[in-house]
Tab-separated table of C-alpha atoms in Angstrom:
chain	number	residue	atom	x	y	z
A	37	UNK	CA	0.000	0.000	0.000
A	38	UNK	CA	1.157	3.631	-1.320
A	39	UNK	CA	2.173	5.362	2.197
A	40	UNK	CA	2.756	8.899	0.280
A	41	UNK	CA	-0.698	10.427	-1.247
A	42	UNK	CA	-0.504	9.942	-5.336
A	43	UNK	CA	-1.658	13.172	-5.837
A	44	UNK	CA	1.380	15.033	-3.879
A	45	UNK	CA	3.585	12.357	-5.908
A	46	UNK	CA	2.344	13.914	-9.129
A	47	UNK	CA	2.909	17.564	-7.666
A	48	UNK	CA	6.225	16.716	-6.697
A	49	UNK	CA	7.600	14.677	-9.456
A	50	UNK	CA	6.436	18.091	-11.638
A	51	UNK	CA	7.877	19.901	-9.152
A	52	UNK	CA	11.085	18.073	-9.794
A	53	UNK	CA	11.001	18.144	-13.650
A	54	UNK	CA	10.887	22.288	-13.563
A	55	UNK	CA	13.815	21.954	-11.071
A	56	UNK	CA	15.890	20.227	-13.829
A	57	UNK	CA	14.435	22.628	-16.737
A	58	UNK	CA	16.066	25.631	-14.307
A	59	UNK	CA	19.185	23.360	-14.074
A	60	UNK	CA	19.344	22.797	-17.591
A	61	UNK	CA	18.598	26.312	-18.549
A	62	UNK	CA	21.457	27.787	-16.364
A	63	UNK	CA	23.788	25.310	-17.796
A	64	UNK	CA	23.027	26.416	-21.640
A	65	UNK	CA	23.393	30.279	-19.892
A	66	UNK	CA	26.867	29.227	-19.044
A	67	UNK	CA	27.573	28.169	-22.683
A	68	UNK	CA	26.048	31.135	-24.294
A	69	UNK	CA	27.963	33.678	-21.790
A	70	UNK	CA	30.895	31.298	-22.543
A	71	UNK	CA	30.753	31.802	-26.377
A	72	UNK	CA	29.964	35.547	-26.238
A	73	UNK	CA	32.861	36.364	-23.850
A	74	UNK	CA	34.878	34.282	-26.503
A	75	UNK	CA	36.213	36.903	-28.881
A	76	UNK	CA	39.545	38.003	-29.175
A	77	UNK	CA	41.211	37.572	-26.266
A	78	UNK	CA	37.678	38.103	-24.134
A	79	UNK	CA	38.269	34.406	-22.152
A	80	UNK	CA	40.864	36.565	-20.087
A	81	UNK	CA	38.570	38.551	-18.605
A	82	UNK	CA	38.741	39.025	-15.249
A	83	UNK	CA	36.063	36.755	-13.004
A	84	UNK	CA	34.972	35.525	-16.475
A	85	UNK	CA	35.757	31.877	-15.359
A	86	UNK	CA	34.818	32.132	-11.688
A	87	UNK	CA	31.639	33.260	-12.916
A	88	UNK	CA	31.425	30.354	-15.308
A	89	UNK	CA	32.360	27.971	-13.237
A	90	UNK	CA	29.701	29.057	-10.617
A	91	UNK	CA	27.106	28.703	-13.606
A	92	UNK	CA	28.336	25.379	-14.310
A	93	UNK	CA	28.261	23.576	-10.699
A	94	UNK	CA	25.087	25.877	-9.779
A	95	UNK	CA	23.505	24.324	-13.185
A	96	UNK	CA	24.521	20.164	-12.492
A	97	UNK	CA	23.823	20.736	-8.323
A	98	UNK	CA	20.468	21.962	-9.505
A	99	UNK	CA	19.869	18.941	-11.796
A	100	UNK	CA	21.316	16.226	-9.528
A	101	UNK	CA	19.303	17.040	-6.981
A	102	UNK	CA	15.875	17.347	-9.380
A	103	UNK	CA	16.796	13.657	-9.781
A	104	UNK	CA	17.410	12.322	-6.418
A	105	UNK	CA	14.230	14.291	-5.246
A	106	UNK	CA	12.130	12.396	-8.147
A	107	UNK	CA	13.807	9.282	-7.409
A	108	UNK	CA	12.745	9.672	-3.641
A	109	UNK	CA	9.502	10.125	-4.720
A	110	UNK	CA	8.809	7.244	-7.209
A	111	UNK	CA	10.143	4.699	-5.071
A	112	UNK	CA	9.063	6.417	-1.826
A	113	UNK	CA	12.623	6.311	-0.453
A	114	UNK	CA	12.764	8.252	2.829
A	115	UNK	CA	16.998	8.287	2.684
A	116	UNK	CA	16.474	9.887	-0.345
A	117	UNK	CA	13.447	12.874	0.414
A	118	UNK	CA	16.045	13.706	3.991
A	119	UNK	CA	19.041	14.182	1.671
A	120	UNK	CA	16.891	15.751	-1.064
A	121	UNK	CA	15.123	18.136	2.304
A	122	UNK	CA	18.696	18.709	3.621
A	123	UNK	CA	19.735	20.144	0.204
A	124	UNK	CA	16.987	21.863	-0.057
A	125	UNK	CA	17.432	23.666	3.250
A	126	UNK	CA	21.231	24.271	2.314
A	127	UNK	CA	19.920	25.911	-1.298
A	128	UNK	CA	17.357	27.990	-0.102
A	129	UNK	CA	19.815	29.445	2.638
A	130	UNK	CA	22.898	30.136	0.226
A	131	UNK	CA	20.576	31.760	-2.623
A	132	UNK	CA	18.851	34.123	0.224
A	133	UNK	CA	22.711	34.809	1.167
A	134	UNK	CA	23.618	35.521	-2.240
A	135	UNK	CA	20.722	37.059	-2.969
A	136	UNK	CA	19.442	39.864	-0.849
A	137	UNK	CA	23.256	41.598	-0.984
A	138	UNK	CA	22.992	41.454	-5.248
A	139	UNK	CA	19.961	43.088	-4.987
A	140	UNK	CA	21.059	45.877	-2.569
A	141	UNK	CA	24.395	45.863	-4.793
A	142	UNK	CA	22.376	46.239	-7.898
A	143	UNK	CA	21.851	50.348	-7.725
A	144	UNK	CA	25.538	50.818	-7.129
A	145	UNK	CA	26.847	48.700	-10.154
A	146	UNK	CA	27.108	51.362	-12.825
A	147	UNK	CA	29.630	53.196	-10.606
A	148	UNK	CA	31.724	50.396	-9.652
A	149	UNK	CA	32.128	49.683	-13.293
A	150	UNK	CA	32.677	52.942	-14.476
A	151	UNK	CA	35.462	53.366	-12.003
A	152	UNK	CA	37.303	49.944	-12.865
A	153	UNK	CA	37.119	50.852	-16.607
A	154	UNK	CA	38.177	53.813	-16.134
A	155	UNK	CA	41.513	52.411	-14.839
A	156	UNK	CA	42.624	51.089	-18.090
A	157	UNK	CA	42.606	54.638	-20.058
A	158	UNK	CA	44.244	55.758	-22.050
A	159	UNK	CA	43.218	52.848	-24.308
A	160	UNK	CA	45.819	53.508	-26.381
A	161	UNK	CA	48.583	52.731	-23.468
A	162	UNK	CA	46.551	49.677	-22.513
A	163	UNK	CA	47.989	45.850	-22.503
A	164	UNK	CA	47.452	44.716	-26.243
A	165	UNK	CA	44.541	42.160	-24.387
A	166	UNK	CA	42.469	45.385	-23.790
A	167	UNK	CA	43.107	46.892	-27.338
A	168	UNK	CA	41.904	43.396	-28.466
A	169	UNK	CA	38.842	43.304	-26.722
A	170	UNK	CA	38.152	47.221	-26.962
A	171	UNK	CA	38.323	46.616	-30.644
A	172	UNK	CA	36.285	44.084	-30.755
A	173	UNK	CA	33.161	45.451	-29.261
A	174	UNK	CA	33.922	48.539	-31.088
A	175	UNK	CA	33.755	46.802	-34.585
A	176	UNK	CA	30.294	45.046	-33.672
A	177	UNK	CA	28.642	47.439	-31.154
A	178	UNK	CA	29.574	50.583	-33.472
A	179	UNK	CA	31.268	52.647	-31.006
A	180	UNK	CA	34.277	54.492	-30.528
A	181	UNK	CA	36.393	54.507	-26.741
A	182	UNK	CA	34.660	53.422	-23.019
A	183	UNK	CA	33.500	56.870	-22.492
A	184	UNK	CA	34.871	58.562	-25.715
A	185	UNK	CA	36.908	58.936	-28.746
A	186	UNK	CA	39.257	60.762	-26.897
A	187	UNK	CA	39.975	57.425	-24.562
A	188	UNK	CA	42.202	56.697	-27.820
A	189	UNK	CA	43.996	60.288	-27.863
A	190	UNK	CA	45.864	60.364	-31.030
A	191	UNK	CA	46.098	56.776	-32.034
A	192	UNK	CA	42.153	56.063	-32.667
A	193	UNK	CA	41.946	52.505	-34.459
A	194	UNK	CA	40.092	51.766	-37.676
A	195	UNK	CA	37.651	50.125	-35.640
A	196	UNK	CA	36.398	53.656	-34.620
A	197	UNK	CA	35.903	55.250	-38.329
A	198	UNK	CA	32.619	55.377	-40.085
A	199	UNK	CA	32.053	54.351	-43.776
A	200	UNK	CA	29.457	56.816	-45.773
A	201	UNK	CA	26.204	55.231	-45.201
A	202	UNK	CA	26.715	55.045	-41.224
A	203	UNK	CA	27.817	59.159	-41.845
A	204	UNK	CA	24.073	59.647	-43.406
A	205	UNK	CA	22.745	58.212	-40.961
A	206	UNK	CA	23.798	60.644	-38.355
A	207	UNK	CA	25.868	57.952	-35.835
A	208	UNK	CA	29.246	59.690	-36.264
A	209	UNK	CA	31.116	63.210	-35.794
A	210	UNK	CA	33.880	64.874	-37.415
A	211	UNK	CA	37.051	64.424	-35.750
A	212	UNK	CA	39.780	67.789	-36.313
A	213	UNK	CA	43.100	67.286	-38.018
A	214	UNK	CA	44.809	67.498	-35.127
A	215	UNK	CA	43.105	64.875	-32.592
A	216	UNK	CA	43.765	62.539	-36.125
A	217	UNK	CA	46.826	63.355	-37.271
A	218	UNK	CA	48.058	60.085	-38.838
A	219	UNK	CA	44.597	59.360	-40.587
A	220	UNK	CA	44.229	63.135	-42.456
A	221	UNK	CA	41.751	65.591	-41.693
A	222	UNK	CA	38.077	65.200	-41.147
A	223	UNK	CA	37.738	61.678	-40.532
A	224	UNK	CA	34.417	60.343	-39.074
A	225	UNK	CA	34.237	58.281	-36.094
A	226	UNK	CA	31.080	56.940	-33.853
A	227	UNK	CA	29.710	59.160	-31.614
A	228	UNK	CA	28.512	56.760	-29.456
A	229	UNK	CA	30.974	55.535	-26.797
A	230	UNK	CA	31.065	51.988	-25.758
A	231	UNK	CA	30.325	51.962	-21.955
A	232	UNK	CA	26.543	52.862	-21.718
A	233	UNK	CA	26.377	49.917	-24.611
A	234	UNK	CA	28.204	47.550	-22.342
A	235	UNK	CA	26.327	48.397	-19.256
A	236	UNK	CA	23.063	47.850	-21.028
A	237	UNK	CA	24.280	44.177	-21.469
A	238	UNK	CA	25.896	44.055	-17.803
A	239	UNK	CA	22.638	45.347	-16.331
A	240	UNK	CA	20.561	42.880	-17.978
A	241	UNK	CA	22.972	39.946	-17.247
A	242	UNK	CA	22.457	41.094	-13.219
A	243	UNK	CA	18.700	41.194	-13.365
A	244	UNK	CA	18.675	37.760	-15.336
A	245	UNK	CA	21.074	36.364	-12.269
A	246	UNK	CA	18.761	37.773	-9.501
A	247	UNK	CA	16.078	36.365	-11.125
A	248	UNK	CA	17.567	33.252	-10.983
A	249	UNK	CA	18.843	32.899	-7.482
A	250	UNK	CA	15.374	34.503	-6.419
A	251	UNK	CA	13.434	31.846	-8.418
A	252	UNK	CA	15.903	29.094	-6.896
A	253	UNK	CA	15.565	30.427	-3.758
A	254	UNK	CA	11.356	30.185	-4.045
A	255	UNK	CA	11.452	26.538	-5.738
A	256	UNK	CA	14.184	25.707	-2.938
A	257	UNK	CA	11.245	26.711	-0.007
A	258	UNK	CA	8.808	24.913	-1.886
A	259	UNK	CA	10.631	21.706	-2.259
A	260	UNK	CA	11.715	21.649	1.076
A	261	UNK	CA	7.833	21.841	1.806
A	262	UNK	CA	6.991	19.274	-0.290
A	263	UNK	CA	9.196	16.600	0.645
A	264	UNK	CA	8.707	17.222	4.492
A	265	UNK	CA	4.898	16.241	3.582
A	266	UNK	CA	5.923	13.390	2.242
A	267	UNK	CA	8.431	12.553	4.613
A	268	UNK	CA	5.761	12.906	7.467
A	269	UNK	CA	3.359	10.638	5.550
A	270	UNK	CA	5.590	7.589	5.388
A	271	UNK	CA	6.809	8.234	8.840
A	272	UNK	CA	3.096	8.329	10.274
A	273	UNK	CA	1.030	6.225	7.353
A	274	UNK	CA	-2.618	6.775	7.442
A	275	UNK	CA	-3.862	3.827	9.504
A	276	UNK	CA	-7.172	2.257	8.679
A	277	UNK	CA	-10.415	3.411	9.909
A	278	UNK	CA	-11.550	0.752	12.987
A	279	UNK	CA	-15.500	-0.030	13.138
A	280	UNK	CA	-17.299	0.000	16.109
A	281	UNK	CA	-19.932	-2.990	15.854
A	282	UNK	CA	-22.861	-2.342	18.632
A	283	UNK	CA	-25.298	-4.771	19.035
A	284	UNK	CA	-28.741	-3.448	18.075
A	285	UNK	CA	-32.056	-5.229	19.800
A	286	UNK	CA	-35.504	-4.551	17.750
A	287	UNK	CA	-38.270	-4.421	20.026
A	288	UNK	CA	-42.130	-4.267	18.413
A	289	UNK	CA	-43.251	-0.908	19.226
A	290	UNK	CA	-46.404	-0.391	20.712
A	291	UNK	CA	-49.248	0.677	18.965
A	292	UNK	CA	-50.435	4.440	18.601
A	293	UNK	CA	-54.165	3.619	19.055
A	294	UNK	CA	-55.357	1.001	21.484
A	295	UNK	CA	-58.492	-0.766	20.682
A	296	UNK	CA	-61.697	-0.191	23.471
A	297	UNK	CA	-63.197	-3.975	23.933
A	298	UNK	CA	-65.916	-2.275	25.921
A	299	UNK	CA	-67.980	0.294	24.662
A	300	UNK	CA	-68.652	3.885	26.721
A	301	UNK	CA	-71.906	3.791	29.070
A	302	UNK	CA	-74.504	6.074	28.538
């Protein structure tokens, strides 16, 4: 006989099966951060493969434990639910940890950034890894410096200039003779520069991590609320309802109108 109810079996074998989506779906994040960062000389980043790293065990913890909590649940192991509760217990208290200081963090991000790029200028005294990687997202983000074409000083790179259709457009400006001396007068160069791009991306990659920790965090509480049903209905199985057999006597009633034998005097 079944000692966990089939319908919370069903919910929590679902349950499960969204947990490994979310574990799958931070591992392919991983690979596509892991492929974008790839390009020229951007896999030496700095924290680039901390952070990936962190994706990757985050990702197969999350999936591994989708498993052993399904497992648990089809073959109503109770070693399995405590170890699958335990973890859950552990996840829900290290996403809350992680969590709740990103989001107060969030607001401040902009500025920390700004300041460490910053650091590097001028870009054109920079280690050749930071000319590689400023050209880079120059070339496909249309953009010229972190915070301006002047970032370069005299030795803007081709990366920077504009070809004729980008000029009617409007996305670039006239730069003087003298700020370009070794490309002749009036070249064109984008007038956007490349950090409020970047942060775009860097902003959205933070919200799409605080969602994630957030939502762990949530399906972390729920699973550990789950399985400690379950784990209370094996330990104290529904026992079966006991009958209580009184013995009934029948009696003939009396009846409601009594016949008169004698008749009434007069």
């Amino acid at each position: 006989m079944a000692q966990i109810n089939t319908c919370l079996k069903r919910t929590f074998t679902i349950f499960n099966l969204f947990f490994a989506i979310i574990g799958g779906a931070i591992i392919v994040l991983a690979l596509l951060c892991q492929s974008l960062t790839n390009i020229d000389g951007g896999d030496g980043l700095e924290g680039r493969t901390t952070g990936l790293i962190v994706l990757y065990v985050v990702g197969g913890i999350t999936m591994v434990i989708a498993i052993l909590g399904a497992y648990g649940a089809h073959k109503e192991s109770k070693v399995c639910l405590i170890v699958f509760l335990v973890c859950m217990v552990i996840g829900s208290l290290l996403m809350l940890r992680a969590g709740i200081p990103s989001a107060i963090f969030r607001p401040q991000l902009e500025g920390v950034l700004e300041q460490r790029f910053r650091q590097v200028l001028p870009l054109d005294k920079a280690s050749d890894e930071v000319k590689n990687v400023a050209d880079a997202l120059q070339t496909k983000m249309h953009c010229c410096g972190l915070f301006s074409y002047t970032d370069w000083e005299d030795e803007i790179p081709s990366s920077c200039l504009c070809n004729q259709e980008e000029e009617m457009e409007g996305l670039c400006q006239s730069i003087g003779y003298m700020r370009l001396l070794q490309l002749g007068p009036q070249r064109s160069v984008y007038t956007k520069p490349c950090f409020p791009i970047m942060m775009q991306y860097f902003l959205l990659i933070a919200d799409i991590v605080l969602g994630v920790v957030f939502t762990l965090a949530i399906l972390a509480l729920l699973g550990m609320t789950l399985s400690s049903i379950m784990i209370h209905q094996m330990r104290y199985p529904e026992r079966p309802t006991l009958l209580m057999h009184v013995p009934a006597i029948f009696t003939t009633p009396p009846p409601k109108y009594q016949e008169l034998h004698n008749p009434p005097e007069y």
